[in-house]
């Protein structure tokens, strides 16, 4: 969600009551489409969420060793990870789902916010190289449109096993500057075993219950022309929607150092300055509320970003980690501000978002909170590919063990996380 404050406020107001003519095979209805989700799935189990999804869309359930680690994936929603569980079908369902919009069967204007704890998107959103605004369009909500490629089009299943599924999609897309990209998307979702977790995170799960999955996302230039900074570049953008909680805190470690050398520590002005009681910057780590009660967003630039971020839900006892591959020394990331930009490749690497009402009396879009990561801007010769790999983990169990994992991965204890915004 790289929207400006005005744009996202308009979005939350505007998508309610917006719909477009249904494509062949889609539900067509003259009534309004409501995309606002009301947390009606906040206490659902994994199996309840999967049962609901299967009523409306094909859902593939991946299983880890032992059968307790479960991951639900939907081909129709671009190979999206909808939700997961660390303790089987009756366990906590970690992803936020937009029950209202999924059940409506309608196709909304601008964006279809189905939810899901990891979705595949492409950047940039705004600027002269945007793929969300047509050539000559105004940078206004009325002209903003999520490309069908990452919104409504299904991805083809290429391979499937008990613990892994891969997808492929070929397409052509244009940017605001009327430059065309012919591309192929390859996306794979795989459940991780304890050994893979230890190898990646450098920490043993021990007796903790956990689910971990890796998504490998590849973008290939299938055209005859090179993708260059002069004509615009694309990036792979992964966004996760999770269930908020009154005691949920997002944790984003960062590289310490001078602003002159590394740039600002955090961009916290996306929707207006984040209040001090909702964002705290400490030594090498920042905390943002994930309670779903106040719309706010932060971004971390490439020289500051580390390869990991996470959250802790003290009420549910859930530690969530998101780790991704960050190429060393690369600083060109697409800029998604809704304007003609002086620096189109000065975007953020890691973002975190907390949902809330866009205006007094208005419903939130979710509520939910997000952890987002992006690949660098991809300058690709014909036939070449760029890759962005992300791993998501949810841990449950003994507090002392959760504390150990938090310290070894995020660099802070659970006590520090819980006290971070006090």
Coordinates of C-alpha atoms in Angstrom, one line a residue:
X1 CA 0.0 0.0 0.0
X2 CA 2.2 2.8 -1.3
X3 CA -0.7 5.3 -1.6
X4 CA -0.6 8.9 -0.6
X5 CA -2.8 9.9 2.4
X6 CA -5.5 11.4 0.1
X7 CA -5.5 8.6 -2.3
X8 CA -6.0 5.9 0.2
X9 CA -8.6 7.8 2.0
X10 CA -10.5 8.1 -1.3
X11 CA -9.8 4.4 -1.9
X12 CA -11.4 3.3 1.3
X13 CA -14.4 5.5 0.6
X14 CA -14.6 4.9 -3.1
X15 CA -14.4 1.1 -3.5
X16 CA -17.6 0.7 -1.4
X17 CA -20.3 1.0 -4.0
X18 CA -18.1 0.6 -7.0
X19 CA -18.3 -2.3 -9.5
X20 CA -17.6 -2.8 -13.1
X21 CA -19.2 -5.0 -15.7
X22 CA -18.5 -8.7 -15.1
X23 CA -16.3 -10.6 -17.5
X24 CA -17.5 -13.9 -18.9
X25 CA -18.0 -16.4 -16.1
X26 CA -18.1 -13.7 -13.4
X27 CA -21.1 -12.7 -11.3
X28 CA -22.9 -9.7 -12.7
X29 CA -25.0 -7.7 -10.4
X30 CA -26.4 -4.1 -10.5
X31 CA -26.1 -3.7 -6.8
X32 CA -23.0 -2.1 -5.2
X33 CA -19.9 -4.0 -4.3
X34 CA -18.7 -3.7 -0.7
X35 CA -15.1 -4.5 -0.2
X36 CA -14.7 -3.4 3.4
X37 CA -13.9 -6.4 5.6
X38 CA -15.2 -6.3 9.1
X39 CA -12.8 -8.8 10.9
X40 CA -15.6 -11.4 10.7
X41 CA -12.8 -14.0 10.2
X42 CA -10.7 -12.8 13.2
X43 CA -11.4 -15.9 15.3
X44 CA -11.9 -18.4 12.5
X45 CA -9.8 -21.6 12.4
X46 CA -7.7 -22.5 9.4
X47 CA -10.2 -25.2 8.3
X48 CA -13.1 -22.8 8.6
X49 CA -11.3 -20.3 6.4
X50 CA -10.5 -23.0 3.9
X51 CA -14.1 -24.3 3.8
X52 CA -15.3 -20.8 3.2
X53 CA -12.8 -20.2 0.4
X54 CA -13.7 -23.5 -1.3
X55 CA -17.3 -22.3 -1.5
X56 CA -16.1 -19.5 -3.8
X57 CA -12.8 -20.4 -5.4
X58 CA -10.5 -23.4 -5.8
X59 CA -8.1 -23.6 -2.8
X60 CA -5.0 -25.7 -2.7
X61 CA -3.8 -26.8 0.8
X62 CA -0.1 -27.6 1.1
X63 CA 1.1 -29.7 4.0
X64 CA 4.4 -29.9 5.8
X65 CA 5.9 -32.9 7.5
X66 CA 3.6 -34.2 10.2
X67 CA 0.6 -32.4 8.8
X68 CA 0.3 -29.6 11.4
X69 CA 1.8 -26.9 9.1
X70 CA -0.8 -26.0 6.5
X71 CA -0.8 -23.3 3.8
X72 CA -3.8 -22.4 1.7
X73 CA -3.1 -21.1 -1.9
X74 CA -5.6 -19.9 -4.6
X75 CA -4.7 -20.0 -8.3
X76 CA -7.5 -17.7 -9.2
X77 CA -6.0 -15.0 -7.0
X78 CA -2.6 -15.0 -8.7
X79 CA -1.2 -17.9 -6.6
X80 CA -1.9 -16.0 -3.4
X81 CA -1.2 -17.5 0.0
X82 CA -4.6 -16.8 1.7
X83 CA -3.8 -18.2 5.1
X84 CA -1.8 -20.7 7.1
X85 CA -1.8 -22.7 10.4
X86 CA 0.9 -24.0 12.6
X87 CA -1.4 -26.5 14.5
X88 CA -3.5 -28.2 11.9
X89 CA -7.1 -27.5 10.7
X90 CA -8.3 -26.5 14.1
X91 CA -5.5 -24.1 14.6
X92 CA -5.3 -20.3 14.4
X93 CA -5.7 -19.0 10.8
X94 CA -3.1 -16.4 10.4
X95 CA -4.2 -14.6 7.2
X96 CA -6.8 -11.9 7.0
X97 CA -9.6 -12.7 4.5
X98 CA -12.1 -10.2 3.1
X99 CA -15.2 -12.4 3.6
X100 CA -17.6 -9.8 2.3
X101 CA -15.9 -9.2 -1.0
X102 CA -15.1 -12.9 -1.6
X103 CA -18.6 -14.0 -0.9
X104 CA -20.1 -11.2 -3.1
X105 CA -18.6 -12.9 -6.2
X106 CA -18.4 -9.4 -7.8
X107 CA -15.5 -7.7 -9.6
X108 CA -14.9 -4.3 -8.1
X109 CA -13.5 -1.2 -9.8
X110 CA -9.9 -0.1 -9.0
X111 CA -8.9 -3.1 -6.9
X112 CA -10.3 -6.4 -5.6
X113 CA -9.1 -6.6 -2.0
X114 CA -9.5 -10.3 -1.4
X115 CA -7.0 -10.4 1.5
X116 CA -4.4 -13.1 1.9
X117 CA -1.2 -13.2 3.9
X118 CA 1.1 -13.0 0.8
X119 CA 0.1 -11.7 -2.6
X120 CA 2.1 -11.1 -5.7
X121 CA 2.1 -7.5 -7.1
X122 CA 4.3 -5.4 -9.3
X123 CA 5.6 -1.9 -8.9
X124 CA 5.7 1.0 -9.5
X125 CA 2.3 2.2 -8.5
X126 CA 2.8 5.9 -9.2
X127 CA 5.0 8.2 -11.3
X128 CA 5.9 8.5 -14.9
X129 CA 6.6 4.7 -15.0
X130 CA 3.5 3.6 -13.2
X131 CA 1.6 0.5 -14.3
X132 CA -1.5 1.6 -12.4
X133 CA -2.2 4.7 -14.4
X134 CA -2.8 4.7 -18.1
X135 CA -0.8 7.1 -20.4
X136 CA -2.0 10.7 -19.9
X137 CA -4.1 9.8 -16.9
X138 CA -4.3 12.1 -13.9
X139 CA -2.7 10.9 -10.6
X140 CA -6.1 10.8 -9.0
X141 CA -8.1 7.9 -7.5
X142 CA -10.7 8.0 -10.4
X143 CA -7.9 7.1 -12.8
X144 CA -6.1 4.6 -10.6
X145 CA -6.5 0.9 -11.6
X146 CA -4.8 -2.2 -10.4
X147 CA -3.7 -4.1 -13.5
X148 CA -5.9 -7.2 -14.0
X149 CA -2.6 -9.2 -14.2
X150 CA -2.2 -8.8 -10.4
X151 CA -5.8 -8.4 -9.5
X152 CA -8.4 -10.5 -11.2
X153 CA -6.5 -12.9 -13.6
X154 CA -5.9 -16.5 -12.6
X155 CA -2.4 -18.0 -12.8
X156 CA -1.9 -21.4 -14.3
X157 CA -0.8 -24.3 -12.1
X158 CA 2.5 -25.6 -13.5
X159 CA 3.3 -28.3 -10.9
X160 CA 1.8 -29.5 -7.7
X161 CA 2.9 -31.8 -4.8
X162 CA 1.8 -32.2 -1.2
X163 CA 4.1 -29.4 0.0
X164 CA 4.7 -27.3 -3.1
X165 CA 2.8 -25.6 -5.9
X166 CA 4.1 -23.5 -8.8
X167 CA 2.4 -21.1 -11.1
X168 CA 3.1 -19.4 -14.4
X169 CA 1.6 -16.4 -16.2
X170 CA 2.5 -14.7 -19.4
X171 CA 1.3 -11.1 -20.2
X172 CA 1.9 -7.8 -21.8
X173 CA 1.6 -4.6 -19.8
X174 CA 2.2 -0.9 -20.5
X175 CA 3.3 1.9 -18.2
X176 CA 2.3 5.5 -17.9
X177 CA 5.0 6.5 -20.4
X178 CA 3.4 4.1 -22.9
X179 CA 6.3 1.7 -22.8
X180 CA 5.4 -2.0 -23.2
X181 CA 6.7 -4.9 -21.2
X182 CA 6.3 -8.5 -22.4
X183 CA 6.8 -10.7 -19.4
X184 CA 6.4 -14.1 -17.7
X185 CA 5.7 -14.6 -14.0
X186 CA 6.9 -17.7 -12.3
X187 CA 5.8 -18.1 -8.7
X188 CA 6.2 -21.1 -6.4
X189 CA 4.9 -21.6 -2.9
X190 CA 6.6 -24.3 -0.7
X191 CA 6.1 -25.4 2.9
X192 CA 9.4 -25.5 4.8
X193 CA 10.5 -28.2 7.2
X194 CA 12.4 -27.6 10.5
X195 CA 15.8 -28.1 8.8
X196 CA 15.1 -25.5 6.2
X197 CA 14.0 -23.1 8.9
X198 CA 17.2 -23.5 10.8
X199 CA 19.3 -23.1 7.7
X200 CA 17.5 -19.9 6.7
X201 CA 16.9 -18.2 10.1
X202 CA 19.9 -19.6 11.9
X203 CA 17.6 -20.7 14.8
X204 CA 16.1 -24.0 15.8
X205 CA 12.3 -24.1 16.2
X206 CA 12.8 -26.5 19.1
X207 CA 9.4 -27.4 20.7
X208 CA 7.6 -24.5 19.2
X209 CA 4.7 -25.1 16.8
X210 CA 5.4 -23.3 13.5
X211 CA 4.5 -23.0 9.9
X212 CA 7.0 -21.6 7.4
X213 CA 6.7 -21.2 3.7
X214 CA 8.9 -19.8 0.9
X215 CA 7.7 -18.1 -2.2
X216 CA 10.1 -17.9 -5.1
X217 CA 8.9 -15.1 -7.5
X218 CA 10.6 -14.7 -10.9
X219 CA 9.9 -12.0 -13.5
X220 CA 11.3 -12.6 -17.1
X221 CA 11.6 -10.2 -20.0
X222 CA 10.1 -12.2 -22.8
X223 CA 10.2 -9.2 -25.3
X224 CA 12.8 -8.2 -27.8
X225 CA 13.8 -4.9 -26.1
X226 CA 15.8 -4.4 -22.9
X227 CA 14.1 -2.9 -19.8
X228 CA 16.0 0.3 -19.0
X229 CA 15.7 3.2 -16.5
X230 CA 15.0 5.5 -19.4
X231 CA 11.8 3.7 -20.3
X232 CA 10.9 2.5 -16.8
X233 CA 11.5 -0.6 -14.8
X234 CA 9.3 -3.1 -12.9
X235 CA 9.8 -4.6 -9.5
X236 CA 8.4 -7.6 -7.7
X237 CA 6.3 -6.5 -4.7
X238 CA 5.0 -8.9 -2.1
X239 CA 2.4 -7.8 0.5
X240 CA 1.0 -9.8 3.4
X241 CA -2.3 -9.1 5.2
X242 CA -2.5 -10.4 8.7
X243 CA -5.1 -10.2 11.5
X244 CA -4.6 -7.3 13.8
X245 CA -4.9 -7.3 17.6
X246 CA -4.9 -4.8 20.4
X247 CA -1.6 -6.1 21.6
X248 CA 0.1 -6.6 18.2
X249 CA 3.3 -4.8 17.4
X250 CA 5.2 -4.7 14.1
X251 CA 8.9 -4.9 14.5
X252 CA 11.3 -3.6 11.8
X253 CA 15.1 -3.8 12.4
X254 CA 17.2 -1.3 10.5
X255 CA 20.8 -0.4 9.9
X256 CA 22.1 2.3 12.2
X257 CA 24.3 5.1 11.0
X258 CA 24.3 8.7 9.9
X259 CA 21.5 10.1 7.7
X260 CA 24.2 11.7 5.4
X261 CA 25.5 8.3 4.6
X262 CA 22.4 6.1 4.8
X263 CA 19.5 8.4 4.3
X264 CA 16.5 8.8 6.6
X265 CA 15.8 6.1 9.1
X266 CA 12.1 5.8 8.3
X267 CA 9.6 7.4 5.9
X268 CA 6.6 7.8 8.2
X269 CA 4.6 10.5 6.3
X270 CA 2.6 8.3 3.8
X271 CA -0.7 9.2 5.4
X272 CA 0.5 12.0 7.6
X273 CA 3.0 11.9 10.4
X274 CA 2.5 8.7 12.6
X275 CA 1.8 9.7 16.2
X276 CA 4.6 9.1 18.7
X277 CA 2.5 6.6 20.7
X278 CA 2.1 4.4 17.5
X279 CA 5.6 4.5 16.1
X280 CA 8.8 4.4 18.2
X281 CA 12.3 4.3 16.8
X282 CA 14.8 2.7 19.2
X283 CA 18.4 1.5 18.7
X284 CA 18.4 -0.5 15.5
X285 CA 14.7 -1.3 15.6
X286 CA 11.4 0.4 15.1
X287 CA 8.0 -0.5 16.4
X288 CA 4.6 0.2 14.7
X289 CA 1.2 -0.7 16.2
X290 CA -0.6 -3.5 14.4
X291 CA -3.9 -3.0 16.1
X292 CA -5.9 -2.1 13.0
X293 CA -7.3 1.0 14.6
X294 CA -5.2 3.8 13.0
X295 CA -4.3 4.1 9.4
X296 CA -0.5 4.5 9.2
X297 CA 2.4 3.4 7.2
X298 CA 6.2 3.4 7.3
X299 CA 8.9 2.7 4.7
X300 CA 12.6 1.8 5.1
X301 CA 15.0 2.8 2.3
X302 CA 17.5 0.2 0.9
X303 CA 20.6 1.4 2.8
X304 CA 18.7 1.1 6.0
X305 CA 16.6 -2.1 5.4
X306 CA 17.6 -5.4 6.8
X307 CA 16.5 -8.8 5.4
X308 CA 14.0 -9.4 8.1
X309 CA 10.9 -7.9 9.7
X310 CA 8.2 -9.3 11.9
X311 CA 5.5 -8.8 14.5
X312 CA 4.4 -10.2 17.8
X313 CA 0.7 -10.7 18.8
X314 CA 0.9 -10.8 22.6
X315 CA -2.8 -11.7 22.9
X316 CA -2.6 -14.8 20.7
X317 CA 1.0 -15.6 21.5
X318 CA 2.1 -15.5 17.8
X319 CA 5.5 -14.4 16.6
X320 CA 5.6 -13.7 12.8
X321 CA 8.7 -13.3 10.8
X322 CA 9.2 -12.3 7.1
X323 CA 12.6 -12.8 5.6
X324 CA 13.5 -11.9 2.0
X325 CA 16.5 -11.8 -0.3
X326 CA 18.1 -8.3 -0.5
X327 CA 20.9 -8.0 -3.0
X328 CA 23.9 -6.4 -1.4
X329 CA 24.8 -2.9 -2.5
X330 CA 21.7 -2.4 -4.8
X331 CA 19.9 0.9 -4.1
X332 CA 17.6 1.4 -7.1
X333 CA 14.0 0.6 -5.9
X334 CA 10.9 1.9 -7.8
X335 CA 9.2 5.0 -6.4
X336 CA 5.4 4.7 -6.1
X337 CA 4.4 8.2 -5.2
X338 CA 1.4 9.5 -7.2
X339 CA 3.2 12.3 -9.1
X340 CA 5.8 12.9 -11.8
X341 CA 8.9 12.1 -9.9
X342 CA 12.4 13.6 -9.8
X343 CA 13.7 10.4 -8.4
X344 CA 11.8 7.4 -9.9
X345 CA 14.2 4.9 -8.4
X346 CA 14.4 6.2 -4.9
X347 CA 11.7 3.9 -3.4
X348 CA 11.5 1.9 -0.2
X349 CA 12.6 -1.8 0.3
X350 CA 10.5 -2.7 3.3
X351 CA 7.1 -1.3 4.3
X352 CA 4.7 -1.9 7.1
X353 CA 1.1 -0.7 7.2
X354 CA -1.6 -0.6 9.9
X355 CA -5.2 -0.3 8.8
X356 CA -7.8 2.0 10.3
X357 CA -10.6 4.4 9.5
X358 CA -9.6 6.8 6.7
X359 CA -11.9 9.5 8.1
X360 CA -14.2 9.9 11.2
X361 CA -17.2 7.7 10.8
X362 CA -15.7 5.7 7.9
X363 CA -15.1 2.0 8.0
X364 CA -11.6 0.7 7.7
X365 CA -10.7 -1.4 4.6
X366 CA -10.0 -4.4 6.9
X367 CA -8.9 -4.0 9.5
X368 CA -5.6 -5.8 9.0
X369 CA -1.9 -5.0 9.1
X370 CA 0.7 -5.6 6.5
X371 CA 4.4 -6.4 6.1
X372 CA 5.7 -5.7 2.6
X373 CA 8.9 -6.3 0.7
X374 CA 10.1 -5.3 -2.8
X375 CA 12.8 -6.4 -5.2
X376 CA 15.1 -3.8 -6.7
X377 CA 14.1 -2.2 -9.9
X378 CA 14.7 -4.9 -12.6
X379 CA 16.8 -3.8 -15.6
X380 CA 16.5 -6.9 -17.7
X381 CA 17.8 -7.8 -21.1
X382 CA 15.6 -9.9 -23.4
X383 CA 15.3 -13.4 -22.0
X384 CA 16.8 -12.5 -18.6
X385 CA 15.0 -12.8 -15.2
X386 CA 14.9 -11.1 -11.8
X387 CA 14.0 -13.0 -8.7
X388 CA 12.5 -12.1 -5.3
X389 CA 12.3 -14.8 -2.6
X390 CA 10.4 -14.3 0.6
X391 CA 9.9 -16.6 3.6
X392 CA 7.0 -16.2 6.1
X393 CA 7.0 -17.9 9.5
X394 CA 4.5 -18.0 12.3
X395 CA 5.6 -19.5 15.7
X396 CA 3.4 -20.5 18.7
X397 CA 4.2 -22.1 22.0
X398 CA 6.2 -21.5 25.2
X399 CA 6.9 -17.8 25.8
X400 CA 10.5 -18.4 26.7
X401 CA 11.1 -20.3 23.4
X402 CA 9.3 -17.5 21.5
X403 CA 11.5 -15.0 23.3
X404 CA 14.6 -17.0 22.2
X405 CA 13.6 -16.9 18.5
X406 CA 12.7 -13.2 18.7
X407 CA 16.1 -12.3 20.1
X408 CA 18.0 -14.4 17.6
X409 CA 16.1 -13.1 14.6
X410 CA 14.8 -9.6 15.3
X411 CA 17.4 -8.7 17.9
X412 CA 14.9 -7.8 20.6
X413 CA 13.1 -9.7 23.4
X414 CA 9.3 -10.1 23.7
X415 CA 9.4 -7.8 26.7
X416 CA 11.1 -5.2 24.6
X417 CA 8.5 -5.6 21.8
X418 CA 5.6 -5.3 24.3
X419 CA 7.1 -2.3 25.9
X420 CA 8.2 -0.7 22.6
X421 CA 5.1 1.5 22.2
X422 CA 4.6 2.3 25.9

